[in-house]
Short mmCIF file of C-alpha atoms and ligand atoms in Angstrom, two decimals:
data_model
loop_
_atom_site.label_atom_id
_atom_site.label_comp_id
_atom_site.label_asym_id
_atom_site.label_seq_id
_atom_site.Cartn_x
_atom_site.Cartn_y
_atom_site.Cartn_z
CA MET A 1 0.06 0.09 0.10
CA ALA A 2 1.21 3.34 -0.71
CA ASN A 3 -0.04 5.20 2.31
CA ARG A 4 2.06 8.07 3.80
CA ILE A 5 2.46 7.57 7.61
CA GLY A 6 2.78 10.37 9.70
CA ILE A 7 3.43 10.94 13.28
CA HIS A 8 1.89 14.03 15.46
CA ALA A 9 4.60 16.61 16.36
CA LEU A 10 3.48 16.44 20.41
CA VAL A 11 5.22 13.20 20.25
CA TRP A 12 8.69 15.18 20.30
CA VAL A 13 8.00 18.84 21.39
CA GLY A 14 5.39 21.14 22.96
CA GLY A 15 6.91 24.19 21.08
CA TRP A 16 8.38 25.24 17.64
CA SER A 17 11.50 26.88 18.21
CA GLU A 18 14.15 26.18 15.55
CA ALA A 19 15.77 23.53 18.21
CA GLU A 20 12.49 21.91 18.79
CA ALA A 21 11.42 21.69 15.03
CA ARG A 22 14.80 20.29 14.22
CA LYS A 23 14.51 17.69 17.01
CA ALA A 24 10.77 16.82 15.92
CA ILE A 25 11.71 16.36 12.27
CA SER A 26 14.76 14.62 12.30
CA SER A 27 13.47 12.29 15.02
CA SER A 28 10.44 11.58 12.73
CA ALA A 29 12.39 10.86 9.88
CA GLU A 30 14.78 8.65 11.98
CA THR A 31 11.96 6.59 13.50
CA GLY A 32 10.52 5.89 9.94
CA TYR A 33 7.53 8.12 9.31
CA ASP A 34 7.07 10.26 5.92
CA LEU A 35 5.26 13.05 7.41
CA ILE A 36 5.14 15.15 10.46
CA GLU A 37 1.70 16.59 11.47
CA LEU A 38 2.18 20.04 13.33
CA ALA A 39 0.12 21.52 15.77
CA ALA A 40 -0.67 24.95 14.59
CA LEU A 41 -2.90 26.41 17.29
CA ASP A 42 -1.22 30.13 16.47
CA PRO A 43 -0.10 29.94 12.72
CA GLY A 44 0.80 33.58 12.81
CA ASN A 45 3.40 32.96 15.11
CA PHE A 46 4.67 29.64 13.08
CA ASP A 47 8.41 30.15 11.32
CA ALA A 48 7.26 28.95 7.78
CA ALA A 49 10.46 29.27 5.95
CA MET A 50 12.72 27.35 9.02
CA THR A 51 10.09 24.63 8.87
CA LYS A 52 10.36 24.42 5.09
CA ARG A 53 13.88 24.49 5.36
CA LEU A 54 14.05 21.73 7.87
CA LEU A 55 11.48 19.37 5.99
CA THR A 56 13.66 19.63 3.23
CA GLU A 57 16.79 18.83 4.92
CA TYR A 58 15.44 15.80 6.17
CA ASN A 59 13.18 14.92 3.14
CA LEU A 60 10.12 14.74 5.23
CA SER A 61 6.18 16.13 4.28
CA ALA A 62 4.13 17.92 6.71
CA GLY A 63 0.36 18.42 7.50
CA VAL A 64 -1.12 20.81 9.71
CA SER A 65 -3.88 20.59 12.16
CA LEU A 66 -5.26 22.79 14.94
CA GLY A 67 -8.26 23.14 17.08
CA LEU A 68 -10.13 26.67 17.08
CA ASP A 69 -10.51 28.49 20.69
CA TYR A 70 -13.28 30.76 22.06
CA GLU A 71 -12.07 33.87 20.28
CA THR A 72 -12.08 32.09 16.93
CA ASP A 73 -14.78 29.59 16.95
CA VAL A 74 -16.43 29.69 13.48
CA SER A 75 -19.27 27.56 14.86
CA SER A 76 -20.27 30.61 16.83
CA ASP A 77 -23.48 32.80 16.74
CA ASP A 78 -21.50 35.98 16.80
CA ASP A 79 -20.34 37.11 13.63
CA ASP A 80 -17.49 38.64 15.22
CA ILE A 81 -16.01 35.52 16.59
CA VAL A 82 -16.63 33.68 13.21
CA ALA A 83 -14.72 36.30 11.26
CA ALA A 84 -11.80 36.15 13.79
CA GLY A 85 -11.82 32.34 13.34
CA ARG A 86 -11.66 32.91 9.48
CA ALA A 87 -8.73 35.12 9.68
CA ARG A 88 -7.11 32.41 12.11
CA LEU A 89 -7.69 29.93 9.41
CA GLU A 90 -6.52 31.96 6.69
CA LEU A 91 -3.27 32.11 8.57
CA ALA A 92 -3.15 28.47 8.84
CA LEU A 93 -3.77 27.80 5.09
CA ASN A 94 -0.79 30.39 4.37
CA LEU A 95 1.23 28.29 6.71
CA VAL A 96 0.42 25.20 4.78
CA ARG A 97 1.17 26.60 1.46
CA ASP A 98 4.38 28.29 2.91
CA ILE A 99 5.86 24.88 4.09
CA GLY A 100 4.96 23.18 0.81
CA GLY A 101 2.01 20.94 2.57
CA ASP A 102 -1.29 19.71 0.95
CA TYR A 103 -3.41 19.25 4.21
CA LEU A 104 -5.28 21.15 6.84
CA GLY A 105 -7.33 19.46 9.21
CA GLY A 106 -8.45 19.00 12.68
CA ALA A 107 -11.47 20.82 14.73
CA ILE A 108 -10.79 23.66 12.07
CA PHE A 109 -15.15 24.23 12.03
CA SER A 110 -15.37 24.26 15.69
CA ARG A 111 -13.45 25.32 19.29
CA LEU A 112 -11.95 22.45 20.70
CA GLY A 113 -13.15 21.61 24.07
CA ARG A 114 -16.17 21.14 25.81
CA TYR A 115 -19.23 22.91 25.36
CA THR A 116 -22.21 22.98 27.79
CA LYS A 117 -24.95 23.45 25.02
CA PRO A 118 -25.82 21.84 21.50
CA VAL A 119 -24.47 23.88 18.59
CA THR A 120 -27.02 26.11 17.32
CA GLU A 121 -28.52 26.02 14.01
CA ARG A 122 -27.14 29.49 13.07
CA GLY A 123 -23.77 28.23 14.60
CA ARG A 124 -23.83 25.28 12.39
CA ALA A 125 -24.61 27.16 9.17
CA ASN A 126 -21.82 29.91 10.25
CA SER A 127 -19.06 26.91 10.37
CA VAL A 128 -20.50 25.33 7.00
CA ALA A 129 -20.18 28.67 5.42
CA SER A 130 -16.84 29.26 6.66
CA MET A 131 -15.70 25.67 5.36
CA ALA A 132 -16.74 26.30 2.20
CA TRP A 133 -15.16 29.98 2.14
CA LEU A 134 -11.70 28.40 3.36
CA ALA A 135 -11.98 25.24 0.72
CA ASP A 136 -12.15 27.78 -2.25
CA LYS A 137 -8.97 29.79 -1.15
CA ALA A 138 -7.19 26.04 -0.12
CA ALA A 139 -7.84 25.08 -4.01
CA ASN A 140 -5.99 27.83 -5.04
CA TYR A 141 -3.05 25.96 -3.30
CA GLY A 142 -3.84 22.41 -3.91
CA VAL A 143 -4.87 21.97 -0.35
CA THR A 144 -7.31 19.60 1.07
CA LEU A 145 -9.26 20.32 4.20
CA GLY A 146 -10.01 17.74 6.71
CA MET A 147 -12.99 17.64 8.92
CA GLU A 148 -12.01 15.70 12.01
CA PHE A 149 -15.06 15.01 13.93
CA CYS A 150 -14.17 14.52 17.62
CA ASN A 151 -15.83 13.24 20.58
CA ARG A 152 -18.69 14.84 22.45
CA TYR A 153 -16.29 16.15 24.97
CA GLU A 154 -14.02 18.10 22.65
CA THR A 155 -16.97 19.87 19.93
CA ASN A 156 -20.58 19.85 19.63
CA VAL A 157 -20.51 20.17 15.93
CA ILE A 158 -19.84 16.68 14.82
CA ASN A 159 -19.30 13.55 16.54
CA THR A 160 -19.67 10.56 14.06
CA THR A 161 -18.71 9.89 10.67
CA ALA A 162 -22.35 9.95 9.47
CA GLN A 163 -22.56 13.49 11.06
CA THR A 164 -19.28 14.47 9.51
CA LEU A 165 -20.67 13.06 5.64
CA ASP A 166 -23.65 15.24 6.16
CA PHE A 167 -21.56 18.36 7.42
CA ILE A 168 -19.19 17.85 4.50
CA ALA A 169 -22.35 17.31 1.95
CA ASP A 170 -23.50 20.80 3.20
CA ILE A 171 -19.92 22.44 2.54
CA ASP A 172 -20.42 20.73 -0.79
CA ARG A 173 -16.36 21.58 -2.01
CA PRO A 174 -14.50 18.77 -3.69
CA ASN A 175 -11.28 19.79 -1.63
CA VAL A 176 -13.01 18.80 1.61
CA VAL A 177 -12.63 15.39 3.32
CA ALA A 178 -13.59 13.25 6.43
CA HIS A 179 -10.80 12.82 9.11
CA LEU A 180 -11.44 9.72 11.01
CA ASP A 181 -9.42 9.20 14.43
CA THR A 182 -10.15 6.11 16.22
CA TYR A 183 -9.78 7.59 19.62
CA HIS A 184 -12.94 9.24 18.88
CA MET A 185 -14.44 6.51 16.77
CA ASN A 186 -13.80 4.58 20.08
CA ILE A 187 -15.88 6.80 21.94
CA GLU A 188 -18.90 7.61 19.48
CA GLU A 189 -18.89 4.84 16.78
CA ASN A 190 -20.91 1.73 16.81
CA SER A 191 -18.64 -0.37 14.82
CA TRP A 192 -14.72 0.13 13.05
CA ARG A 193 -15.62 -1.32 9.84
CA GLU A 194 -19.11 0.55 8.81
CA PRO A 195 -17.91 4.36 9.35
CA VAL A 196 -14.65 3.65 6.90
CA LEU A 197 -16.74 2.16 4.55
CA ALA A 198 -19.45 4.91 4.61
CA ALA A 199 -16.62 7.63 4.24
CA ALA A 200 -15.22 5.55 1.46
CA ALA A 201 -18.27 5.07 -0.34
CA ALA A 202 -18.80 8.69 -0.48
CA GLY A 203 -15.67 9.61 -1.69
CA LYS A 204 -14.58 11.24 1.10
CA LEU A 205 -11.81 9.24 3.16
CA GLY A 206 -9.14 11.59 3.19
CA TYR A 207 -7.45 11.74 6.36
CA VAL A 208 -7.02 8.83 9.48
CA HIS A 209 -5.39 9.35 12.91
CA VAL A 210 -4.44 6.25 14.42
CA GLY A 211 -4.67 6.93 18.47
CA GLU A 212 -4.87 4.49 21.26
CA SER A 213 -8.27 4.69 23.55
CA HIS A 214 -6.18 6.22 26.23
CA ARG A 215 -3.97 7.79 23.88
CA GLY A 216 -0.77 6.22 24.55
CA GLN A 217 0.97 3.39 22.76
CA LEU A 218 -0.84 1.66 19.87
CA GLY A 219 -1.93 -1.91 20.86
CA THR A 220 -1.87 -1.27 24.55
CA GLY A 221 -5.50 -0.27 24.69
CA SER A 222 -8.89 -1.36 23.63
CA ILE A 223 -9.27 -0.02 19.77
CA GLY A 224 -10.30 -2.60 17.74
CA TRP A 225 -7.42 -2.55 15.29
CA THR A 226 -7.78 -5.83 13.50
CA GLU A 227 -11.18 -4.56 12.39
CA PHE A 228 -10.35 -0.97 11.73
CA PHE A 229 -7.04 -1.62 9.48
CA GLY A 230 -9.01 -4.85 7.93
CA ALA A 231 -11.66 -1.85 6.87
CA LEU A 232 -9.09 0.64 5.58
CA ARG A 233 -7.53 -2.21 3.33
CA GLU A 234 -11.15 -3.52 2.14
CA VAL A 235 -11.62 0.02 0.58
CA GLU A 236 -7.93 0.14 -0.29
CA TYR A 237 -7.54 3.37 1.65
CA ASP A 238 -4.49 4.95 0.16
CA GLY A 239 -4.46 8.26 2.32
CA THR A 240 -1.99 9.28 4.98
CA ILE A 241 -2.42 7.59 8.24
CA THR A 242 -0.90 9.52 11.26
CA PHE A 243 0.25 8.15 14.48
CA GLU A 244 -1.24 10.46 17.44
CA SER A 245 -0.35 10.03 21.05
CA PHE A 246 0.00 12.51 23.94
CA SER A 247 1.25 12.31 27.56
CA SER A 248 2.35 15.04 30.00
CA GLU A 249 5.75 13.90 29.30
CA VAL A 250 5.54 16.57 26.27
CA VAL A 251 3.14 19.32 27.07
CA HIS A 252 1.73 22.28 24.43
CA PRO A 253 0.48 25.14 26.48
CA GLU A 254 -2.77 24.96 25.04
CA LEU A 255 -3.37 21.92 22.98
CA SER A 256 -2.51 19.43 25.98
CA SER A 257 -5.03 21.24 28.33
CA ASN A 258 -7.87 20.92 25.58
CA LEU A 259 -7.28 17.39 25.07
CA SER A 260 -7.21 16.61 28.80
CA ILE A 261 -3.65 15.15 28.84
CA TRP A 262 -3.48 14.72 32.84
CA ARG A 263 -1.30 11.52 32.96
CA ASN A 264 2.05 10.33 31.99
CA LEU A 265 1.48 7.46 29.38
CA TRP A 266 5.06 7.12 28.05
CA THR A 267 8.58 8.66 28.73
CA ASP A 268 10.72 7.63 25.90
CA ASN A 269 9.42 9.28 22.82
CA ILE A 270 12.02 7.44 20.47
CA GLU A 271 10.59 4.07 21.97
CA LEU A 272 7.15 4.81 21.37
CA ALA A 273 7.49 6.18 17.75
CA THR A 274 9.44 3.69 17.01
CA GLY A 275 6.80 0.94 18.44
CA ALA A 276 4.34 2.50 16.74
CA ARG A 277 5.75 2.53 13.52
CA GLN A 278 6.36 -1.52 13.91
CA PHE A 279 2.76 -1.70 14.89
CA ILE A 280 1.35 -0.16 12.12
CA ARG A 281 3.73 -1.98 9.79
CA GLU A 282 2.96 -5.68 11.57
CA ASN A 283 -1.06 -4.84 11.79
CA TYR A 284 -1.75 -2.63 8.42
CA GLY A 285 1.25 -3.88 6.35
CA SER A 286 2.32 -0.26 5.40
MN1 MN B 1 -7.15 13.30 16.20
#
């Protein structure tokens, strides 16, 4: 299979100084990955030129993901907040372009965090319109947008593959795909196989996060890897598969708290990354 195999930057570093970027990019390449996924919650303060230079030096691809916050939530009812969200997303899109990437995903349609009420009709419509607006800009640079549905504690806009496919149909742009994450699927889906088949049948299976049920090392939790990887093979998925894992060992000031990373699930990230790469090879084949 020709999948790109990626790893999330938070396995390596919590910030993105040149020293941190070099450590993350070199370690990703040395442990056998093709791509690093950068967490660009504040895309305006990301050194794109330095990042691109290091990616070239280590022959690595990059994708960009982020979750929005209160001030930039495009699923808000407040037009000023939606406008601030669009401005931040445009910065993120420009970052993807400037590092030579082709993917912008995550909770870009919503704040990443716990809501205490359901999304409103107007909020959902604001999010859909914002994604269509961003997709049209992204198309100019050959960038695909990934809608990563999250579990109910991290967004109220989309929590399942079926909701995500409906949301994407409403956005109605060719360069918008569904981003499936096993960590979130484990909480919200009925099956490992059916969502993969449904997304593929819609022509919208575009990006995959492999994460364990506790966000630690692959194969040490309760994710149904045989069923999930079997479904990816069944639909002949050839897109990116990125390993996501978080531990209190490596802390990003915002993202780690948004994701409720309170426990230390690993300390040695070289061992973690090497083991995860081997797990993917042995259980998936790529
Ligand atoms: Mn994820």
